[in-house]
Structure formats: C-alpha cells, structure tokens
Amino acid sequence: MEAPSEPRADRAPRDPAKPLAGANVVVCVGGGIAAYKAAEVVRRFDKAGAHVDVAMTERAQAFIGPLTFQALTRRPVFTDLFSLTEEATIGHIQLADRADLVVVAPATANLIARLAAGQADDPVAAIALATKAPVLLAPSMNVHMWAHPLVQANVRRLVDVAGYRVVGPGDGFLACRWVGPGRLAEPADIVEAAAHVLSVQDLAGARVVVTAGPTYEAIDPARFIGNRSSGKMGAAIAAAAQRRGAEVTLLLGPSAVPPPIGVRTIAVETAAQLEAALGDAAARADVVVMAAAVADYRAAKPAAHKLKRGELGKKATIELAANPDLLAGLGARRKGRAPLLVGFAAETEKVLEHARKKLEVKKVDLIVANDVSEPGAGFAVDTNRVTLVDADGATEVPAGTKAEVAHRILDRVVAMRAAAAPVKKRKAR
Ligand code: PMT
C-alpha cells in the first residue's frame, strides 16, 4: 500500500547524536492532571529540533488550553475530529502519515482503554490508530488504577498487539495524594525514550562494558589519592551505546554523574574493585570502552585510623604500590579480536605519539586520544575534543558535547565491528 505523502521509508537516516532533529513528532495529550506537564514535553521536543504537532482530547483541554501548545509549537493544535477548519488545515490522517513518532502523554486509564479497543473517536485516538509510526505511551493515573489488572491488560495489549513502547510511570507522590507508581515520567525521560525509539539500533544485541570516573585509593579512612575525572565522558558513552540498542554495563568510579537510564551501573571505588568488576563483565562483552581514569598507584599500606597532624613528621612520605594496568591486562589476555577494546589516552603533550604507543603496548583496537590540557576538553567539562587512533591512522573528531563525541567514538566501533563481521561469517561456513 502506498502512502500518499512523505513515505516514512524514504527519509534520510538520523544522526544518532541527534535523532530528534528534524523528526516529525505528534504529541497526543490525554485528559489527566499531568496534562500541564505535556507543555514541558513539547518544549523539550522543540528544543531538540523536532517538528512538533499537538493533538488533544476534549478532556485534556479542561486541564490546559490549546493556545499554550500553539504558542510552543507555532503550529495549529488539533482538538476536534469533526472541525471543518482543523481538518482542512491539518487533517488527522496527514498528521498520522507524516509522523515519525507519536507520543501519548499523559496516557490516562480511559485513553489507554480506548486505544486498546482500537477506537478512533477523537483526534488522539484517530491519529494513534492511523499512524504507521511508532507510538510511545507515557501513562499517568492514580496508583490503584495503574495496578488494576484491566489497565495492565490494556497496556500489554498495546505493547504486544500494536508494538507500542511505554515510558514510566514514575513512582512518587501523586495528585490524588497517594504515593506509588502512577506519575507521568519526567519530561526529560520521555524525550530520551523518544530519542531511543528514533535512534539507529546499530549496536542492537551488542554487550558493551564502559568504565567511567576516577578511582579513589585510600591513604587513611579520611584521605585518598584520586584524580579530576568526573565520569561524564564514560557516562555519555554508556548512554549513547544504550540509545543505539546495546546492552550496557557501566562500571562507575566515585562520581556525582547520574547513571544513565536503562544502563546497568556498578559502583566501584578503587582500581582493585574496578579490576574485579571488569573481569566479570568483560568476559561476556563484545566491546569494552575504558574511559575511566584509573589510578596508576595506591598507598602501599593505607592507615587503619585517620592520620593525625604531625604524626608523620615534618616531611611525610607515602609509600606507593603500582596498580595493574587493567586495559593492558585485557589486551594481553584476549584470544583473537573479542572483545573489541577501546582505550583512552589522557595526555598533556605529544598526544598522538603517546596515543600510538598505548595502542601498541596495550594491544587494543582503538585509542581515543584526549588532550586534557586543552580548554573545553578532558576532565569535568561537558565538552570534549578527541582524536581516534587505530592501526590505520589518526582521525580528528570535531569538538562537541561529550554526548556528540561519544556517538562519534561509537560510529567507529560500529564500523570496526562491521569490518570484522564478514570474516567471522566466512570462517563459520
Ligand atoms: O570523566 P571526565 O571528567 O568526563 O573526563 C574524561 C577523561 C579525561 C577522564 C577521559 O576522556 C579520559 O581521557 N580517560 C582516560 C584517563 C586515563 O586514565 O588515561 P591514561 O592515559 O592514564 O590511561 C590509558 C588507558 O589505560 C585508559 O583507557 C585507562 O582507562 C587505562 N588504564 C590506566 C591505568 C590503569 N592502571 N589501568 C588502566 O586500564
């Protein structure tokens, strides 16, 4: 069957760093108290570069006016299936056809029931039924309604029969004064779930282990040897890999960075703890990315009690013991080319020279050379600039946010996996 306008299959593939840019997103607003939060959802989609249209149920309009959405989207809002003017200017079939994604937020118990029954009696239900695009449901309702077997059965039906995706609901204090699951997912989480749906899934099925953050090596119970890593770069890689379909495990040193949603995160503190966690995770991994700044040394004999001022005399010396090089250990132990190993090189001079040396000595597939002395790059900032160094040479990655840089690193990982795949297949025959 041919679509009359803008067939979805003909659209250009999206940059996984910005899957919402240029996407046609229809936000369908249901009639619940959380309808006011849909304004923030729409604003975030708009900020991410999506073309946003809004459709509302009649009851949603009791909670928030169409004018709010019209002002946010700079487009007419679809409120009435039988309005001559709305059908002439927008048309629910046209909206459904050109959508790359339909987001129902909030999806009330009543709206979910109507969608599960395949009804098309208002703009929201009609668009959801007519579209060929994926539909993302963000439920929001009273805690007991959400737990009700009929609501659960309706959601299951939408997922199993119609392929809907679901984000939330969150757990917390509800407008009905009950505490529990039923809150609309946070707008940022709804938009991230949408980005996930629209993103290329070129790491689907891949098990990716990412290390991030510093390690802390105790001197005594109060003091440690650490470094300036915030964990932002590694967390960005973990989030990016998860968005691209990978099953991600993040081994995270002491860090204030929130673990990315949907990523299994294991907190570690010392290099020894990281080594133990890495041993388990890397054994099952297809890709390991070592973005962590692992301490090369630890205190040889950490004190059991807090050292007192003057206890060590005027000139104190801490005896250090070398930590193992975890990445080099993985490189030395692996048989063949699995897992694919990506290391970083945090340098302040002769960046490429040191990076090439690390590529060779640590026996890895790719080194991400990071000049941490450059402003806007390296430790603790939100941006980075890196060079990818592999056996074929060096490629500069344009400066960008750590999320953007993470996707460029993963582009290379995907390409390396693709280049290795045919060889495997030939061997298998
Ligand atoms: O966390 P952020 O604030 O976002 O900062 C990001 C970053 C600067 C930490 C990151 O971009 C980065 O460069 N990480 C690597 C830091 C580092 O330890 O580099 P290195 O050149 O000392 O180590 C080379 C590689 O060996 C790294 O992959 C490191 O994880 C690994 N290594 C190092 C020492 C050790 N004992 N074992 C290791 O496995």
GROMACS .gro file of C-alpha atoms and ligand atoms in nm:
model
  468
    1MET     CA    1   0.000   0.000   0.000
    2GLU     CA    2   0.143   0.340  -0.094
    3ALA     CA    3   0.138   0.636   0.144
    4PRO     CA    4   0.001   0.949  -0.021
    5SER     CA    5   0.253   1.190   0.131
    6GLU     CA    6   0.616   1.177   0.251
    7PRO     CA    7   0.662   0.799   0.277
    8ARG     CA    8   0.850   0.727   0.601
    9ALA     CA    9   1.089   0.475   0.445
   10ASP     CA   10   1.235   0.743   0.215
   11ARG     CA   11   1.363   0.958   0.499
   12ALA     CA   12   1.733   1.005   0.550
   13PRO     CA   13   1.895   0.812   0.837
   14ARG     CA   14   1.929   1.020   1.152
   15ASP     CA   15   2.248   1.119   1.331
   16PRO     CA   16   2.236   0.901   1.646
   17ALA     CA   17   2.366   1.200   1.841
   18LYS     CA   18   2.054   1.399   1.742
   19PRO     CA   19   1.780   1.153   1.645
   20LEU     CA   20   1.506   1.406   1.715
   21ALA     CA   21   1.646   1.680   1.491
   22GLY     CA   22   1.406   1.726   1.201
   23ALA     CA   23   1.177   1.443   1.320
   24ASN     CA   24   0.801   1.488   1.296
   25VAL     CA   25   0.668   1.420   1.643
   26VAL     CA   26   0.296   1.428   1.728
   27VAL     CA   27   0.234   1.475   2.099
   28CYS     CA   28  -0.114   1.349   2.194
   29VAL     CA   29  -0.234   1.495   2.522
   30GLY     CA   30  -0.482   1.298   2.733
   31GLY     CA   31  -0.720   1.438   2.996
   32GLY     CA   32  -0.542   1.399   3.329
   33ILE     CA   33  -0.390   1.637   3.581
   34ALA     CA   34  -0.045   1.567   3.432
   35ALA     CA   35  -0.162   1.729   3.106
   36TYR     CA   36   0.010   2.051   3.215
   37LYS     CA   37   0.344   1.866   3.209
   38ALA     CA   38   0.289   1.793   2.838
   39ALA     CA   39   0.383   2.157   2.776
   40GLU     CA   40   0.733   2.084   2.905
   41VAL     CA   41   0.749   1.766   2.698
   42VAL     CA   42   0.657   1.967   2.387
   43ARG     CA   43   0.912   2.238   2.473
   44ARG     CA   44   1.187   1.979   2.506
   45PHE     CA   45   1.099   1.815   2.173
   46ASP     CA   46   1.104   2.159   2.011
   47LYS     CA   47   1.443   2.234   2.169
   48ALA     CA   48   1.579   1.902   2.038
   49GLY     CA   49   1.494   2.020   1.686
   50ALA     CA   50   1.179   1.813   1.628
   51HIS     CA   51   0.880   1.946   1.432
   52VAL     CA   52   0.608   1.908   1.690
   53ASP     CA   53   0.233   1.887   1.635
   54VAL     CA   54  -0.008   1.856   1.922
   55ALA     CA   55  -0.343   1.677   1.934
   56MET     CA   56  -0.563   1.692   2.244
   57THR     CA   57  -0.860   1.503   2.377
   58GLU     CA   58  -1.159   1.713   2.480
   59ARG     CA   59  -1.085   1.637   2.848
   60ALA     CA   60  -0.721   1.741   2.814
   61GLN     CA   61  -0.848   2.087   2.720
   62ALA     CA   62  -1.010   2.111   3.065
   63PHE     CA   63  -0.658   2.093   3.217
   64ILE     CA   64  -0.455   2.302   2.972
   65GLY     CA   65  -0.552   2.525   2.681
   66PRO     CA   66  -0.461   2.456   2.316
   67LEU     CA   67  -0.321   2.810   2.298
   68THR     CA   68  -0.030   2.705   2.521
   69PHE     CA   69   0.070   2.433   2.275
   70GLN     CA   70   0.009   2.657   1.976
   71ALA     CA   71   0.246   2.915   2.125
   72LEU     CA   72   0.510   2.649   2.198
   73THR     CA   73   0.493   2.478   1.858
   74ARG     CA   74   0.400   2.778   1.641
   75ARG     CA   75   0.152   2.540   1.472
   76PRO     CA   76  -0.223   2.487   1.492
   77VAL     CA   77  -0.335   2.237   1.756
   78PHE     CA   78  -0.564   1.950   1.661
   79THR     CA   79  -0.859   1.933   1.903
   80ASP     CA   80  -1.168   1.831   1.707
   81LEU     CA   81  -1.201   1.543   1.466
   82PHE     CA   82  -1.510   1.696   1.310
   83SER     CA   83  -1.390   2.055   1.279
   84LEU     CA   84  -1.408   2.170   0.918
   85THR     CA   85  -1.125   2.418   0.967
   86GLU     CA   86  -0.888   2.183   1.151
   87GLU     CA   87  -0.944   1.902   0.901
   88ALA     CA   88  -0.884   2.150   0.618
   89THR     CA   89  -0.563   2.298   0.767
   90ILE     CA   90  -0.409   1.987   0.926
   91GLY     CA   91  -0.607   1.669   0.878
   92HIS     CA   92  -0.560   1.386   1.121
   93ILE     CA   93  -0.461   1.138   0.850
   94GLN     CA   94  -0.195   1.374   0.720
   95LEU     CA   95  -0.059   1.422   1.074
   96ALA     CA   96  -0.058   1.045   1.127
   97ASP     CA   97   0.113   0.986   0.791
   98ARG     CA   98   0.392   1.236   0.828
   99ALA     CA   99   0.469   1.145   1.192
  100ASP     CA  100   0.799   0.977   1.268
  101LEU     CA  101   0.677   0.922   1.621
  102VAL     CA  102   0.352   0.961   1.813
  103VAL     CA  103   0.387   1.029   2.186
  104VAL     CA  104   0.082   0.992   2.411
  105ALA     CA  105   0.147   1.196   2.726
  106PRO     CA  106  -0.025   1.175   2.961
  107ALA     CA  107  -0.194   0.847   2.873
  108THR     CA  108  -0.481   0.816   3.120
  109ALA     CA  109  -0.653   0.486   3.209
  110ASN     CA  110  -0.950   0.590   2.997
  111LEU     CA  111  -0.738   0.687   2.697
  112ILE     CA  112  -0.536   0.365   2.722
  113ALA     CA  113  -0.864   0.165   2.724
  114ARG     CA  114  -0.988   0.348   2.414
  115LEU     CA  115  -0.656   0.296   2.232
  116ALA     CA  116  -0.652  -0.074   2.328
  117ALA     CA  117  -1.006  -0.109   2.193
  118GLY     CA  118  -0.895   0.039   1.860
  119GLN     CA  119  -1.135   0.331   1.887
  120ALA     CA  120  -1.092   0.637   1.668
  121ASP     CA  121  -1.347   0.872   1.815
  122ASP     CA  122  -1.131   1.177   1.883
  123PRO     CA  123  -0.815   1.333   1.731
  124VAL     CA  124  -0.577   1.148   1.967
  125ALA     CA  125  -0.726   0.800   1.920
  126ALA     CA  126  -0.767   0.856   1.545
  127ILE     CA  127  -0.401   0.959   1.497
  128ALA     CA  128  -0.274   0.669   1.710
  129LEU     CA  129  -0.482   0.426   1.505
  130ALA     CA  130  -0.399   0.573   1.165
  131THR     CA  131  -0.025   0.616   1.205
  132LYS     CA  132   0.241   0.374   1.079
  133ALA     CA  133   0.494   0.545   1.308
  134PRO     CA  134   0.597   0.400   1.645
  135VAL     CA  135   0.376   0.508   1.936
  136LEU     CA  136   0.528   0.589   2.274
  137LEU     CA  137   0.290   0.575   2.568
  138ALA     CA  138   0.358   0.776   2.887
  139PRO     CA  139   0.094   0.659   3.136
  140SER     CA  140  -0.022   0.874   3.425
  141MET     CA  141  -0.304   0.793   3.668
  142ASN     CA  142  -0.398   0.703   4.023
  143VAL     CA  143  -0.178   0.432   4.177
  144HIS     CA  144  -0.467   0.180   4.212
  145MET     CA  145  -0.587   0.246   3.859
  146TRP     CA  146  -0.236   0.173   3.730
  147ALA     CA  147  -0.220  -0.151   3.931
  148HIS     CA  148  -0.566  -0.262   3.811
  149PRO     CA  149  -0.548  -0.582   3.604
  150LEU     CA  150  -0.767  -0.428   3.332
  151VAL     CA  151  -0.532  -0.133   3.286
  152GLN     CA  152  -0.232  -0.366   3.290
  153ALA     CA  153  -0.403  -0.592   3.034
  154ASN     CA  154  -0.479  -0.292   2.811
  155VAL     CA  155  -0.116  -0.176   2.824
  156ARG     CA  156   0.006  -0.529   2.750
  157ARG     CA  157  -0.232  -0.546   2.453
  158LEU     CA  158  -0.100  -0.217   2.317
  159VAL     CA  159   0.258  -0.342   2.354
  160ASP     CA  160   0.207  -0.698   2.230
  161VAL     CA  161  -0.050  -0.642   1.957
  162ALA     CA  162   0.031  -0.291   1.837
  163GLY     CA  163   0.403  -0.264   1.926
  164TYR     CA  164   0.360   0.040   2.149
  165ARG     CA  165   0.659   0.142   2.365
  166VAL     CA  166   0.600   0.256   2.722
  167VAL     CA  167   0.791   0.506   2.934
  168GLY     CA  168   0.708   0.523   3.305
  169PRO     CA  169   0.500   0.572   3.501
  170GLY     CA  170   0.728   0.707   3.771
  171ASP     CA  171   0.694   0.633   4.138
  172GLY     CA  172   0.614   0.912   4.385
  173PHE     CA  173   0.361   1.150   4.533
  174LEU     CA  174   0.053   1.169   4.310
  175ALA     CA  175  -0.202   1.448   4.268
  176CYS     CA  176  -0.463   1.212   4.422
  177ARG     CA  177  -0.238   1.221   4.736
  178TRP     CA  178  -0.144   0.853   4.711
  179VAL     CA  179   0.223   0.761   4.687
  180GLY     CA  180   0.331   0.496   4.436
  181PRO     CA  181   0.361   0.429   4.064
  182GLY     CA  182   0.136   0.649   3.851
  183ARG     CA  183   0.331   0.972   3.800
  184LEU     CA  184   0.392   1.081   3.444
  185ALA     CA  185   0.757   1.003   3.360
  186GLU     CA  186   0.978   1.311   3.380
  187PRO     CA  187   0.965   1.514   3.056
  188ALA     CA  188   1.341   1.462   3.007
  189ASP     CA  189   1.291   1.084   3.035
  190ILE     CA  190   1.001   1.090   2.786
  191VAL     CA  191   1.216   1.279   2.536
  192GLU     CA  192   1.511   1.042   2.592
  193ALA     CA  193   1.279   0.742   2.541
  194ALA     CA  194   1.163   0.905   2.216
  195ALA     CA  195   1.525   0.958   2.108
  196HIS     CA  196   1.587   0.591   2.180
  197VAL     CA  197   1.290   0.486   1.963
  198LEU     CA  198   1.407   0.701   1.671
  199SER     CA  199   1.775   0.621   1.701
  200VAL     CA  200   1.955   0.382   1.470
  201GLN     CA  201   1.995   0.047   1.653
  202ASP     CA  202   2.336  -0.036   1.511
  203LEU     CA  203   2.456  -0.181   1.841
  204ALA     CA  204   2.146  -0.395   1.894
  205GLY     CA  205   2.239  -0.716   2.072
  206ALA     CA  206   2.595  -0.600   2.149
  207ARG     CA  207   2.712  -0.627   2.509
  208VAL     CA  208   2.909  -0.313   2.583
  209VAL     CA  209   3.106  -0.250   2.901
  210VAL     CA  210   3.210   0.107   2.976
  211THR     CA  211   3.429   0.225   3.263
  212ALA     CA  212   3.400   0.584   3.382
  213GLY     CA  213   3.514   0.822   3.651
  214PRO     CA  214   3.815   0.824   3.880
  215THR     CA  215   3.929   0.564   4.128
  216TYR     CA  216   3.997   0.658   4.490
  217GLU     CA  217   4.286   0.486   4.666
  218ALA     CA  218   4.272   0.521   5.044
  219ILE     CA  219   4.562   0.675   5.236
  220ASP     CA  220   4.364   0.651   5.557
  221PRO     CA  221   3.987   0.636   5.630
  222ALA     CA  222   3.954   1.009   5.550
  223ARG     CA  223   4.201   1.072   5.267
  224PHE     CA  224   4.260   0.925   4.926
  225ILE     CA  225   4.464   0.950   4.608
  226GLY     CA  226   4.225   1.045   4.328
  227ASN     CA  227   4.208   1.246   4.007
  228ARG     CA  228   3.994   1.504   3.828
  229SER     CA  229   3.773   1.266   3.627
  230SER     CA  230   3.402   1.340   3.676
  231GLY     CA  231   3.269   1.032   3.495
  232LYS     CA  232   3.090   1.249   3.234
  233MET     CA  233   3.271   1.112   2.928
  234GLY     CA  234   3.221   0.747   3.021
  235ALA     CA  235   2.858   0.801   3.124
  236ALA     CA  236   2.795   0.973   2.788
  237ILE     CA  237   2.939   0.670   2.606
  238ALA     CA  238   2.723   0.434   2.812
  239ALA     CA  239   2.408   0.640   2.739
  240ALA     CA  240   2.491   0.663   2.369
  241ALA     CA  241   2.551   0.287   2.340
  242GLN     CA  242   2.226   0.216   2.522
  243ARG     CA  243   2.039   0.452   2.286
  244ARG     CA  244   2.186   0.258   1.991
  245GLY     CA  245   2.049  -0.069   2.121
  246ALA     CA  246   2.342  -0.214   2.317
  247GLU     CA  247   2.308  -0.396   2.646
  248VAL     CA  248   2.533  -0.173   2.853
  249THR     CA  249   2.714  -0.222   3.182
  250LEU     CA  250   2.872   0.088   3.330
  251LEU     CA  251   3.146   0.047   3.588
  252LEU     CA  252   3.146   0.384   3.757
  253GLY     CA  253   3.407   0.520   3.996
  254PRO     CA  254   3.315   0.776   4.265
  255SER     CA  255   3.111   1.029   4.067
  256ALA     CA  256   2.823   1.273   4.103
  257VAL     CA  257   2.708   1.199   3.747
  258PRO     CA  258   2.365   1.033   3.745
  259PRO     CA  259   2.383   0.684   3.592
  260PRO     CA  260   2.210   0.684   3.252
  261ILE     CA  261   1.855   0.544   3.248
  262GLY     CA  262   1.837   0.180   3.141
  263VAL     CA  263   2.207   0.120   3.193
  264ARG     CA  264   2.316  -0.142   3.448
  265THR     CA  265   2.555   0.052   3.667
  266ILE     CA  266   2.803  -0.095   3.914
  267ALA     CA  267   2.966   0.148   4.155
  268VAL     CA  268   3.334   0.092   4.231
  269GLU     CA  269   3.584   0.294   4.430
  270THR     CA  270   3.934   0.152   4.391
  271ALA     CA  271   4.132   0.016   4.097
  272ALA     CA  272   4.116  -0.327   4.263
  273GLN     CA  273   3.735  -0.311   4.278
  274LEU     CA  274   3.724  -0.195   3.916
  275GLU     CA  275   3.953  -0.482   3.819
  276ALA     CA  276   3.723  -0.738   3.986
  277ALA     CA  277   3.407  -0.593   3.827
  278LEU     CA  278   3.578  -0.562   3.489
  279GLY     CA  279   3.695  -0.923   3.498
  280ASP     CA  280   3.335  -1.046   3.529
  281ALA     CA  281   3.181  -0.802   3.283
  282ALA     CA  282   3.450  -0.814   3.013
  283ALA     CA  283   3.433  -1.194   2.995
  284ARG     CA  284   3.084  -1.165   2.840
  285ALA     CA  285   3.138  -0.839   2.650
  286ASP     CA  286   3.153  -0.769   2.278
  287VAL     CA  287   3.302  -0.423   2.334
  288VAL     CA  288   3.492  -0.271   2.628
  289VAL     CA  289   3.547   0.105   2.644
  290MET     CA  290   3.790   0.218   2.914
  291ALA     CA  291   3.715   0.587   2.974
  292ALA     CA  292   3.793   0.563   3.347
  293ALA     CA  293   4.093   0.743   3.487
  294VAL     CA  294   4.234   0.452   3.684
  295ALA     CA  295   4.494   0.539   3.949
  296ASP     CA  296   4.832   0.401   3.849
  297TYR     CA  297   4.938   0.382   4.213
  298ARG     CA  298   4.778   0.320   4.551
  299ALA     CA  299   4.908   0.369   4.903
  300ALA     CA  300   5.108   0.055   4.982
  301LYS     CA  301   4.987   0.045   5.342
  302PRO     CA  302   4.676   0.255   5.400
  303ALA     CA  303   4.646   0.357   5.767
  304ALA     CA  304   4.361   0.195   5.962
  305HIS     CA  305   4.296   0.518   6.158
  306LYS     CA  306   4.290   0.882   6.048
  307LEU     CA  307   4.647   1.009   6.046
  308LYS     CA  308   4.698   1.292   6.296
  309ARG     CA  309   4.866   1.618   6.201
  310GLY     CA  310   5.235   1.580   6.281
  311GLU     CA  311   5.211   1.202   6.314
  312LEU     CA  312   5.431   1.158   6.005
  313GLY     CA  313   5.682   1.427   6.099
  314LYS     CA  314   5.759   1.745   5.901
  315LYS     CA  315   5.836   1.574   5.571
  316ALA     CA  316   5.595   1.291   5.515
  317THR     CA  317   5.638   1.021   5.255
  318ILE     CA  318   5.363   0.788   5.142
  319GLU     CA  319   5.489   0.462   5.003
  320LEU     CA  320   5.307   0.375   4.682
  321ALA     CA  321   5.241   0.040   4.518
  322ALA     CA  322   5.172   0.013   4.145
  323ASN     CA  323   4.821  -0.083   4.035
  324PRO     CA  324   4.792  -0.324   3.745
  325ASP     CA  325   4.717  -0.178   3.402
  326LEU     CA  326   4.364  -0.312   3.359
  327LEU     CA  327   4.332  -0.232   2.990
  328ALA     CA  328   4.669  -0.383   2.906
  329GLY     CA  329   4.563  -0.692   3.102
  330LEU     CA  330   4.251  -0.728   2.885
  331GLY     CA  331   4.461  -0.676   2.572
  332ALA     CA  332   4.716  -0.939   2.677
  333ARG     CA  333   4.457  -1.198   2.780
  334ARG     CA  334   4.213  -1.181   2.492
  335LYS     CA  335   4.219  -1.450   2.229
  336GLY     CA  336   4.153  -1.322   1.878
  337ARG     CA  337   3.975  -0.985   1.845
  338ALA     CA  338   3.697  -1.026   2.102
  339PRO     CA  339   3.604  -0.821   2.288
  340LEU     CA  340   3.678  -0.513   2.080
  341LEU     CA  341   3.893  -0.297   2.308
  342VAL     CA  342   3.878   0.082   2.316
  343GLY     CA  343   4.115   0.270   2.545
  344PHE     CA  344   4.160   0.637   2.613
  345ALA     CA  345   4.486   0.826   2.638
  346ALA     CA  346   4.468   1.135   2.861
  347GLU     CA  347   4.771   1.338   2.758
  348THR     CA  348   4.912   1.686   2.802
  349GLU     CA  349   5.196   1.673   2.547
  350LYS     CA  350   5.298   1.466   2.242
  351VAL     CA  351   4.936   1.347   2.240
  352LEU     CA  352   4.937   1.139   1.922
  353GLU     CA  353   5.278   0.990   1.988
  354HIS     CA  354   5.170   0.867   2.332
  355ALA     CA  355   4.835   0.750   2.198
  356ARG     CA  356   5.001   0.539   1.927
  357LYS     CA  357   5.230   0.388   2.187
  358LYS     CA  358   4.931   0.298   2.409
  359LEU     CA  359   4.755   0.140   2.109
  360GLU     CA  360   5.054  -0.087   2.059
  361VAL     CA  361   5.161  -0.160   2.416
  362LYS     CA  362   4.809  -0.224   2.547
  363LYS     CA  363   4.720  -0.433   2.237
  364VAL     CA  364   4.387  -0.257   2.182
  365ASP     CA  365   4.186  -0.182   1.867
  366LEU     CA  366   4.128   0.189   1.919
  367ILE     CA  367   4.269   0.464   2.135
  368VAL     CA  368   4.075   0.784   2.199
  369ALA     CA  369   4.346   1.046   2.235
  370ASN     CA  370   4.235   1.322   2.469
  371ASP     CA  371   4.446   1.634   2.516
  372VAL     CA  372   4.330   1.718   2.866
  373SER     CA  373   4.527   2.045   2.872
  374GLU     CA  374   4.304   2.194   2.601
  375PRO     CA  375   4.028   2.431   2.723
  376GLY     CA  376   3.683   2.273   2.686
  377ALA     CA  377   3.829   1.922   2.669
  378GLY     CA  378   3.909   1.645   2.913
  379PHE     CA  379   3.829   1.642   3.283
  380ALA     CA  380   3.498   1.754   3.432
  381VAL     CA  381   3.374   1.978   3.146
  382ASP     CA  382   3.066   1.899   2.933
  383THR     CA  383   3.253   1.915   2.602
  384ASN     CA  384   3.548   1.730   2.456
  385ARG     CA  385   3.777   1.713   2.157
  386VAL     CA  386   3.948   1.383   2.076
  387THR     CA  387   4.141   1.206   1.803
  388LEU     CA  388   4.070   0.843   1.716
  389VAL     CA  389   4.390   0.645   1.673
  390ASP     CA  390   4.390   0.294   1.531
  391ALA     CA  391   4.615   0.074   1.316
  392ASP     CA  392   4.512   0.271   1.005
  393GLY     CA  393   4.600   0.616   1.139
  394ALA     CA  394   4.451   0.909   1.327
  395THR     CA  395   4.117   1.084   1.272
  396GLU     CA  396   4.021   1.405   1.447
  397VAL     CA  397   3.670   1.417   1.591
  398PRO     CA  398   3.515   1.765   1.578
  399ALA     CA  399   3.482   1.931   1.918
  400GLY     CA  400   3.136   1.885   2.065
  401THR     CA  401   2.940   1.788   2.371
  402LYS     CA  402   3.054   1.468   2.538
  403ALA     CA  403   2.732   1.307   2.409
  404GLU     CA  404   2.822   1.402   2.050
  405VAL     CA  405   3.181   1.285   2.091
  406ALA     CA  406   3.052   0.959   2.244
  407HIS     CA  407   2.846   0.892   1.930
  408ARG     CA  408   3.144   0.962   1.701
  409ILE     CA  409   3.351   0.710   1.903
  410LEU     CA  410   3.068   0.457   1.872
  411ASP     CA  411   3.038   0.524   1.497
  412ARG     CA  412   3.395   0.396   1.474
  413VAL     CA  413   3.320   0.099   1.698
  414VAL     CA  414   3.022   0.009   1.476
  415ALA     CA  415   3.238   0.039   1.164
  416MET     CA  416   3.510  -0.180   1.317
  417ARG     CA  417   3.254  -0.444   1.417
  418ALA     CA  418   3.105  -0.436   1.066
  419ALA     CA  419   3.452  -0.473   0.911
  420ALA     CA  420   3.523  -0.774   1.134
  421ALA     CA  421   3.184  -0.942   1.077
  422PRO     CA  422   3.224  -1.082   0.721
  423VAL     CA  423   3.549  -1.252   0.820
  424LYS     CA  424   3.367  -1.427   1.104
  425LYS     CA  425   3.085  -1.533   0.869
  426ARG     CA  426   3.331  -1.671   0.614
  427LYS     CA  427   3.503  -1.873   0.887
  428ALA     CA  428   3.169  -2.005   1.009
  429ARG     CA  429   3.083  -2.152   0.667
  430PMT     O1  430   3.546   1.179   3.342
  430PMT     P1  431   3.554   1.313   3.273
  430PMT     O2  432   3.562   1.426   3.369
  430PMT     O3  433   3.443   1.331   3.172
  430PMT     O4  434   3.691   1.319   3.192
  430PMT     C1  435   3.711   1.235   3.083
  430PMT     C2  436   3.854   1.176   3.083
  430PMT     C3  437   3.954   1.289   3.062
  430PMT     C4  438   3.882   1.104   3.213
  430PMT     C5  439   3.858   1.073   2.962
  430PMT     O5  440   3.831   1.140   2.844
  430PMT     C6  441   3.992   1.006   2.953
  430PMT     O6  442   4.085   1.055   2.891
  430PMT     N1  443   4.003   0.887   3.019
  430PMT     C7  444   4.128   0.809   3.033
  430PMT     C8  445   4.205   0.857   3.154
  430PMT     C9  446   4.335   0.781   3.175
  430PMT     O7  447   4.349   0.720   3.276
  430PMT     O8  448   4.418   0.784   3.075
  430PMT     P2  449   4.563   0.713   3.073
  430PMT     O9  450   4.628   0.766   2.951
  430PMT    O10  451   4.631   0.730   3.205
  430PMT    O11  452   4.530   0.559   3.057
  430PMT    C10  453   4.526   0.495   2.930
  430PMT    C11  454   4.417   0.389   2.930
  430PMT    O12  455   4.452   0.284   3.020
  430PMT    C12  456   4.281   0.437   2.971
  430PMT    O13  457   4.185   0.376   2.889
  430PMT    C13  458   4.269   0.391   3.115
  430PMT    O14  459   4.133   0.363   3.148
  430PMT    C14  460   4.351   0.264   3.115
  430PMT     N2  461   4.417   0.236   3.243
  430PMT    C15  462   4.501   0.325   3.302
  430PMT    C16  463   4.564   0.294   3.418
  430PMT    C17  464   4.544   0.167   3.476
  430PMT     N3  465   4.602   0.133   3.590
  430PMT     N4  466   4.463   0.078   3.417
  430PMT    C18  467   4.400   0.111   3.301
  430PMT    O15  468   4.324   0.029   3.248
   0.00000   0.00000   0.00000
